[in-house]
Amino acid sequence: MSDFLNVLIARRQEEAEGIISLELVDPAGGWLPPFEAGAHVEVHIAPGLSRHYSLCGSPQDRRCYRLGILREPASRGGSAQIHKTFVPGTLIRISQPRNQFRLQELAAHSVLLGGGIGITPILAMAWRLHALGASFELHYCVRSRARAAFLALLEQAPFADKVDLHIDDDARSLDIPALLRVPEVNRHLYVCGPGGFMDAVINTAREHEWPSSNVHYEYFAADVDATGKSFTLHAERSGLILQVPEGRSIAEVLLEAGVEVSLSCEQGICGTCLTHVLGGIPDHRDLFLTDEEKASNDQMLLCCSRATSPFLKLDI
Ligand code: FES
């Protein structure tokens, strides 16, 4: 099976300020490959440019894939280009669905938290839990009603009674400590949203002693911090020794030197640029590797991580 699919944009809708949704179908009218709640696809936007988006429709519905896409204010061409050029009738290329944000379907109760555009994987989870007849609640946190995507859908969904909308501008923010006060053994928490929101939820869950295995999260945007000392990079297979200055990523320096580097999110989220470390100590700045994987220091992400040692040797 090819890892890529050609799909047709069947529908595009303005969902909220700066957010569109797209419905993607098989151009031949067939069913699309199955996907699990929490899965994402990599969307090819232009040669060398792709972005990851969560599938937000029901995993039961294989007639189409639904995506929600926020035009990021600091977009380097990815989401801005989608907003500009992805119109109904356009054929695009996407990856097969992949899942790094899995639902524990046998949980006694699931608490779903979506912040802003982070509602997208949470929506697919709600559809799945509803289909299973499972116990869950969904909290959707947004700054304002104007920026809240999928509101009509949530109001009309068969699980609408399980949805709580929290709007900052209406002084109806979510009381996270109150929500997470009581961890239970078979209660699972899922969160996706902006970094500050995620950190608040994850830290509160830790304070209230939720087992880490019951707290699931997916960052959809990370601030890539390129500050830090310069260091020498030995690209072993390419036979190059390069200098990575402050303010530039390893990936940028390698690409400029003509080394092929696979990139997608460029934010330390997707793992596409994962590379083996042959020497030196990485300064891990990604959200992809686990703490244990980071501690082993034998692999790193080239789009965002740097070095704590003056010298780094990579298998590239
Ligand atoms: Fe996604 Fe580096 S390109 S983690």
Coordinates of C-alpha atoms and ligand atoms in Angstrom, one line a residue:
M1 CA 0.0 0.0 0.0
S2 CA 1.4 3.4 -0.9
D3 CA 2.0 5.8 1.9
F4 CA 0.4 8.5 0.0
L5 CA -3.1 9.2 -1.3
N6 CA -4.4 11.6 -3.9
V7 CA -7.7 13.1 -2.7
L8 CA -10.1 15.7 -4.0
I9 CA -11.2 18.7 -2.0
A10 CA -15.0 18.3 -2.1
R11 CA -16.0 21.1 0.2
R12 CA -14.5 24.1 1.9
Q13 CA -16.1 26.0 4.7
E14 CA -15.2 29.1 6.7
E15 CA -15.6 27.8 10.3
A16 CA -14.5 30.8 12.3
E17 CA -12.1 33.7 12.2
G18 CA -9.0 32.4 10.3
I19 CA -10.2 28.8 10.3
I20 CA -11.5 26.8 7.4
S21 CA -12.5 23.2 7.2
L22 CA -11.9 20.9 4.2
E23 CA -13.6 17.7 3.2
L24 CA -11.4 15.4 1.2
V25 CA -12.8 12.5 -0.8
D26 CA -11.5 9.7 -3.0
P27 CA -11.5 11.1 -6.6
A28 CA -13.0 7.8 -7.8
G29 CA -15.8 8.0 -5.3
G30 CA -14.5 5.1 -3.2
W31 CA -14.0 4.7 0.5
L32 CA -10.9 6.2 2.1
P33 CA -8.5 4.1 4.2
P34 CA -9.8 3.7 7.8
F35 CA -8.4 5.9 10.5
E36 CA -8.3 5.9 14.3
A37 CA -9.5 8.8 16.5
G38 CA -6.5 11.1 17.2
A39 CA -4.9 10.4 13.8
H40 CA -3.4 13.0 11.5
V41 CA -2.4 13.2 7.9
E42 CA 0.5 15.0 6.3
V43 CA -0.8 17.4 3.6
H44 CA 1.5 18.2 0.7
I45 CA 1.1 21.9 -0.1
A46 CA 4.0 22.5 -2.5
P47 CA 7.3 20.8 -3.4
G48 CA 9.2 20.5 -0.1
L49 CA 6.3 22.0 1.9
S50 CA 3.9 19.9 3.9
R51 CA 2.0 20.2 7.2
H52 CA 0.3 17.8 9.6
Y53 CA -3.4 18.2 10.3
S54 CA -5.6 16.1 12.6
L55 CA -8.6 14.3 11.1
C56 CA -11.6 15.7 12.9
G57 CA -14.5 13.7 11.3
S58 CA -16.0 10.5 12.6
P59 CA -13.7 7.5 12.1
Q60 CA -16.9 5.6 11.3
D61 CA -17.4 7.7 8.1
R62 CA -15.0 6.6 5.4
R63 CA -16.6 8.7 2.7
C64 CA -14.4 11.7 3.5
Y65 CA -11.7 13.0 5.7
R66 CA -12.3 16.3 7.5
L67 CA -9.6 18.8 8.4
G68 CA -9.8 22.1 10.3
I69 CA -7.0 24.5 9.4
L70 CA -6.1 27.7 11.2
R71 CA -4.2 30.3 9.3
E72 CA -1.3 30.7 11.6
P73 CA -0.4 34.4 12.2
A74 CA 3.3 33.6 11.7
S75 CA 2.7 31.2 8.9
R76 CA 5.8 30.5 6.8
G77 CA 3.7 29.6 3.8
G78 CA 2.0 26.4 5.0
S79 CA -1.4 27.3 6.4
A80 CA -1.5 30.6 4.5
Q81 CA -1.0 28.8 1.2
I82 CA -3.7 26.3 2.0
H83 CA -6.2 29.1 2.9
K84 CA -5.3 30.8 -0.4
T85 CA -5.2 27.9 -2.9
F86 CA -7.1 24.9 -1.5
V87 CA -10.5 25.2 -3.1
P88 CA -13.1 22.7 -4.0
G89 CA -12.2 20.7 -7.1
T90 CA -8.5 20.7 -6.3
L91 CA -6.6 17.4 -6.2
I92 CA -4.1 17.2 -3.4
R93 CA -1.7 14.6 -2.0
I94 CA -1.8 13.5 1.6
S95 CA -0.2 10.7 3.6
Q96 CA -2.0 7.7 4.9
P97 CA -3.5 8.5 8.4
R98 CA -1.0 8.1 11.2
N99 CA -1.7 8.1 14.9
Q100 CA 0.5 9.3 17.8
F101 CA -2.5 10.4 20.0
R102 CA -4.3 7.2 20.6
L103 CA -7.6 6.8 22.5
Q104 CA -7.8 4.2 25.3
E105 CA -11.2 2.9 24.2
L106 CA -11.7 0.7 27.3
A107 CA -11.4 3.6 29.8
A108 CA -14.3 3.9 32.3
H109 CA -14.5 7.6 31.5
S110 CA -12.6 10.0 29.2
V111 CA -12.1 13.7 29.7
L112 CA -11.5 15.5 26.4
L113 CA -10.0 19.0 26.4
G114 CA -9.6 21.0 23.2
G115 CA -8.1 24.5 23.2
G116 CA -8.7 26.6 20.0
I117 CA -7.9 24.6 16.9
G118 CA -6.8 21.8 19.2
I119 CA -10.4 20.8 19.1
T120 CA -9.8 18.8 15.8
P121 CA -8.4 15.5 17.1
I122 CA -10.7 15.8 20.2
L123 CA -13.7 15.9 17.9
A124 CA -12.7 12.6 16.2
M125 CA -12.3 11.1 19.7
A126 CA -15.8 12.3 20.7
W127 CA -17.3 10.7 17.6
R128 CA -15.5 7.5 18.4
L129 CA -16.5 7.4 22.1
H130 CA -20.1 8.2 21.1
A131 CA -20.1 5.3 18.6
L132 CA -18.8 3.0 21.3
G133 CA -21.4 4.2 23.8
A134 CA -18.6 5.1 26.1
S135 CA -18.7 7.6 29.0
F136 CA -17.0 10.9 28.2
E137 CA -17.1 14.7 28.6
L138 CA -15.7 17.3 26.2
H139 CA -14.5 20.7 27.2
Y140 CA -13.8 23.2 24.4
C141 CA -11.9 26.3 25.4
V142 CA -11.7 29.4 23.1
R143 CA -10.9 33.0 23.4
S144 CA -14.1 34.2 21.8
R145 CA -17.1 32.9 20.0
A146 CA -15.8 34.4 16.7
R147 CA -12.7 32.2 16.9
A148 CA -14.6 29.0 17.9
A149 CA -14.7 26.5 15.0
F150 CA -17.2 23.7 14.6
L151 CA -19.7 25.3 17.0
A152 CA -22.8 24.5 15.0
L153 CA -21.5 20.9 14.6
L154 CA -21.0 20.5 18.3
E155 CA -24.4 22.0 19.1
Q156 CA -26.1 19.5 16.7
A157 CA -23.9 16.5 17.4
P158 CA -25.6 13.4 19.0
F159 CA -23.2 13.9 21.9
A160 CA -24.0 17.7 22.3
D161 CA -25.1 17.0 25.9
K162 CA -21.5 16.0 26.8
V163 CA -20.0 19.3 25.4
D164 CA -19.1 22.3 27.6
L165 CA -18.0 25.4 25.9
H166 CA -15.7 27.8 27.8
I167 CA -15.2 31.2 26.3
D168 CA -12.6 33.6 27.8
D169 CA -14.3 36.7 26.6
D170 CA -17.6 35.7 28.3
A171 CA -15.7 35.1 31.6
R172 CA -16.5 31.4 31.2
S173 CA -13.0 30.0 31.4
L174 CA -12.5 26.4 32.3
D175 CA -11.6 25.8 36.0
I176 CA -8.9 23.3 35.3
P177 CA -8.0 22.5 38.9
A178 CA -11.6 21.8 39.7
L179 CA -12.0 19.6 36.7
L180 CA -8.9 17.5 37.4
R181 CA -9.3 17.3 41.2
V182 CA -10.1 13.7 41.3
P183 CA -8.0 11.3 39.3
E184 CA -9.5 7.8 39.1
V185 CA -7.7 4.7 38.1
N186 CA -9.5 4.1 34.8
R187 CA -10.2 7.7 33.9
H188 CA -8.2 9.1 31.0
L189 CA -7.5 12.7 30.0
Y190 CA -6.8 14.0 26.5
V191 CA -5.7 17.5 25.7
C192 CA -4.7 19.3 22.6
G193 CA -4.3 23.1 22.1
P194 CA -1.9 26.0 22.3
G195 CA 1.3 25.4 24.4
G196 CA 0.2 27.5 27.4
F197 CA -3.2 25.8 27.6
M198 CA -1.6 22.3 27.3
D199 CA 1.1 23.1 30.0
A200 CA -1.6 24.4 32.4
V201 CA -3.7 21.2 31.9
I202 CA -0.7 18.7 32.1
N203 CA 0.9 20.5 35.1
T204 CA -2.4 20.5 37.0
A205 CA -3.0 16.8 36.2
R206 CA 0.5 16.1 37.6
E207 CA -0.2 18.2 40.8
H208 CA -3.4 16.2 41.3
E209 CA -1.4 13.0 40.8
W210 CA -3.0 11.7 37.7
P211 CA -0.9 8.7 36.5
S212 CA 1.1 9.8 33.5
S213 CA -0.2 6.8 31.6
N214 CA -3.7 8.3 31.9
V215 CA -2.7 11.7 30.5
H216 CA -2.5 11.9 26.7
Y217 CA -1.6 15.0 24.8
E218 CA -0.6 16.3 21.4
Y219 CA 1.0 19.6 20.8
F220 CA 0.0 21.1 17.5
A221 CA 2.4 24.0 17.5
A222 CA 5.7 24.7 19.1
D223 CA 7.8 27.8 19.2
V224 CA 11.1 26.8 17.7
D225 CA 13.7 28.4 19.9
A226 CA 16.9 28.7 17.8
T227 CA 18.8 30.7 20.5
G228 CA 21.8 29.0 22.0
K229 CA 25.6 28.8 21.5
S230 CA 27.0 27.9 18.1
F231 CA 28.5 24.5 17.7
T232 CA 30.4 22.3 15.2
L233 CA 28.4 19.7 13.3
H234 CA 30.0 16.7 11.8
A235 CA 27.6 15.2 9.2
E236 CA 29.2 11.8 9.0
R237 CA 27.7 10.2 5.9
S238 CA 27.9 13.5 3.9
G239 CA 31.5 14.0 4.9
L240 CA 30.9 17.6 6.0
I241 CA 31.9 19.6 9.0
L242 CA 29.7 22.7 9.4
Q243 CA 29.2 25.4 11.9
V244 CA 25.7 25.8 13.3
P245 CA 25.4 29.5 14.5
E246 CA 23.0 30.9 17.0
G247 CA 19.7 31.6 15.4
R248 CA 19.9 28.9 12.8
S249 CA 18.7 25.3 13.0
I250 CA 20.8 22.2 12.2
A251 CA 18.3 21.5 9.4
E252 CA 18.8 24.9 7.8
V253 CA 22.6 24.6 7.9
L254 CA 22.5 21.1 6.4
L255 CA 20.0 22.1 3.6
E256 CA 22.2 25.1 2.8
A257 CA 25.2 22.8 2.4
G258 CA 23.2 20.6 0.0
V259 CA 22.4 17.8 2.4
E260 CA 19.0 16.2 1.9
V261 CA 16.9 16.6 5.1
S262 CA 13.3 15.3 5.4
L263 CA 11.2 17.9 7.0
S264 CA 7.5 18.4 7.7
C265 CA 6.2 20.3 10.7
E266 CA 9.6 22.1 11.4
Q267 CA 8.4 22.4 15.0
G268 CA 9.7 19.3 16.7
I269 CA 6.3 17.6 16.7
C270 CA 6.1 15.0 13.9
G271 CA 9.4 13.2 14.1
T272 CA 10.1 13.4 10.3
C273 CA 13.6 14.7 10.8
L274 CA 14.6 12.2 13.5
T275 CA 18.4 11.4 13.1
H276 CA 20.8 9.1 14.9
V277 CA 23.4 10.8 17.0
L278 CA 26.9 9.4 16.8
G279 CA 28.7 11.7 19.1
G280 CA 28.3 14.8 21.3
I281 CA 25.3 15.7 23.5
P282 CA 22.0 17.0 22.0
D283 CA 20.0 19.8 23.5
H284 CA 16.6 18.3 22.9
R285 CA 13.9 21.0 22.2
D286 CA 11.2 18.9 20.6
L287 CA 7.9 17.6 21.7
F288 CA 8.2 14.3 19.9
L289 CA 10.7 12.1 21.9
T290 CA 9.8 10.8 25.3
D291 CA 11.9 11.8 28.3
E292 CA 13.5 8.4 28.3
E293 CA 14.4 8.7 24.6
K294 CA 15.8 12.1 25.2
A295 CA 17.9 10.9 28.1
S296 CA 19.5 8.2 25.9
N297 CA 20.9 10.9 23.6
D298 CA 21.2 8.6 20.6
Q299 CA 18.7 10.3 18.4
M300 CA 17.5 13.9 17.9
L301 CA 15.3 16.1 15.7
L302 CA 17.1 18.4 13.4
C303 CA 14.5 21.1 12.9
C304 CA 14.6 22.4 16.4
S305 CA 17.2 20.7 18.7
R306 CA 20.7 21.9 19.2
A307 CA 23.8 20.8 21.1
T308 CA 25.0 21.2 24.7
S309 CA 28.4 20.0 23.7
P310 CA 30.7 22.1 21.4
F311 CA 30.6 19.3 18.8
L312 CA 27.9 17.0 17.5
K313 CA 28.3 14.1 15.1
L314 CA 25.2 12.9 13.2
D315 CA 24.4 9.9 11.0
I316 CA 23.5 12.0 8.0
Ligands
FES1 FE1 8.7 17.6 12.3 FE2 11.4 18.0 12.6 S1 10.2 18.2 10.9 S2 9.9 17.1 14.0

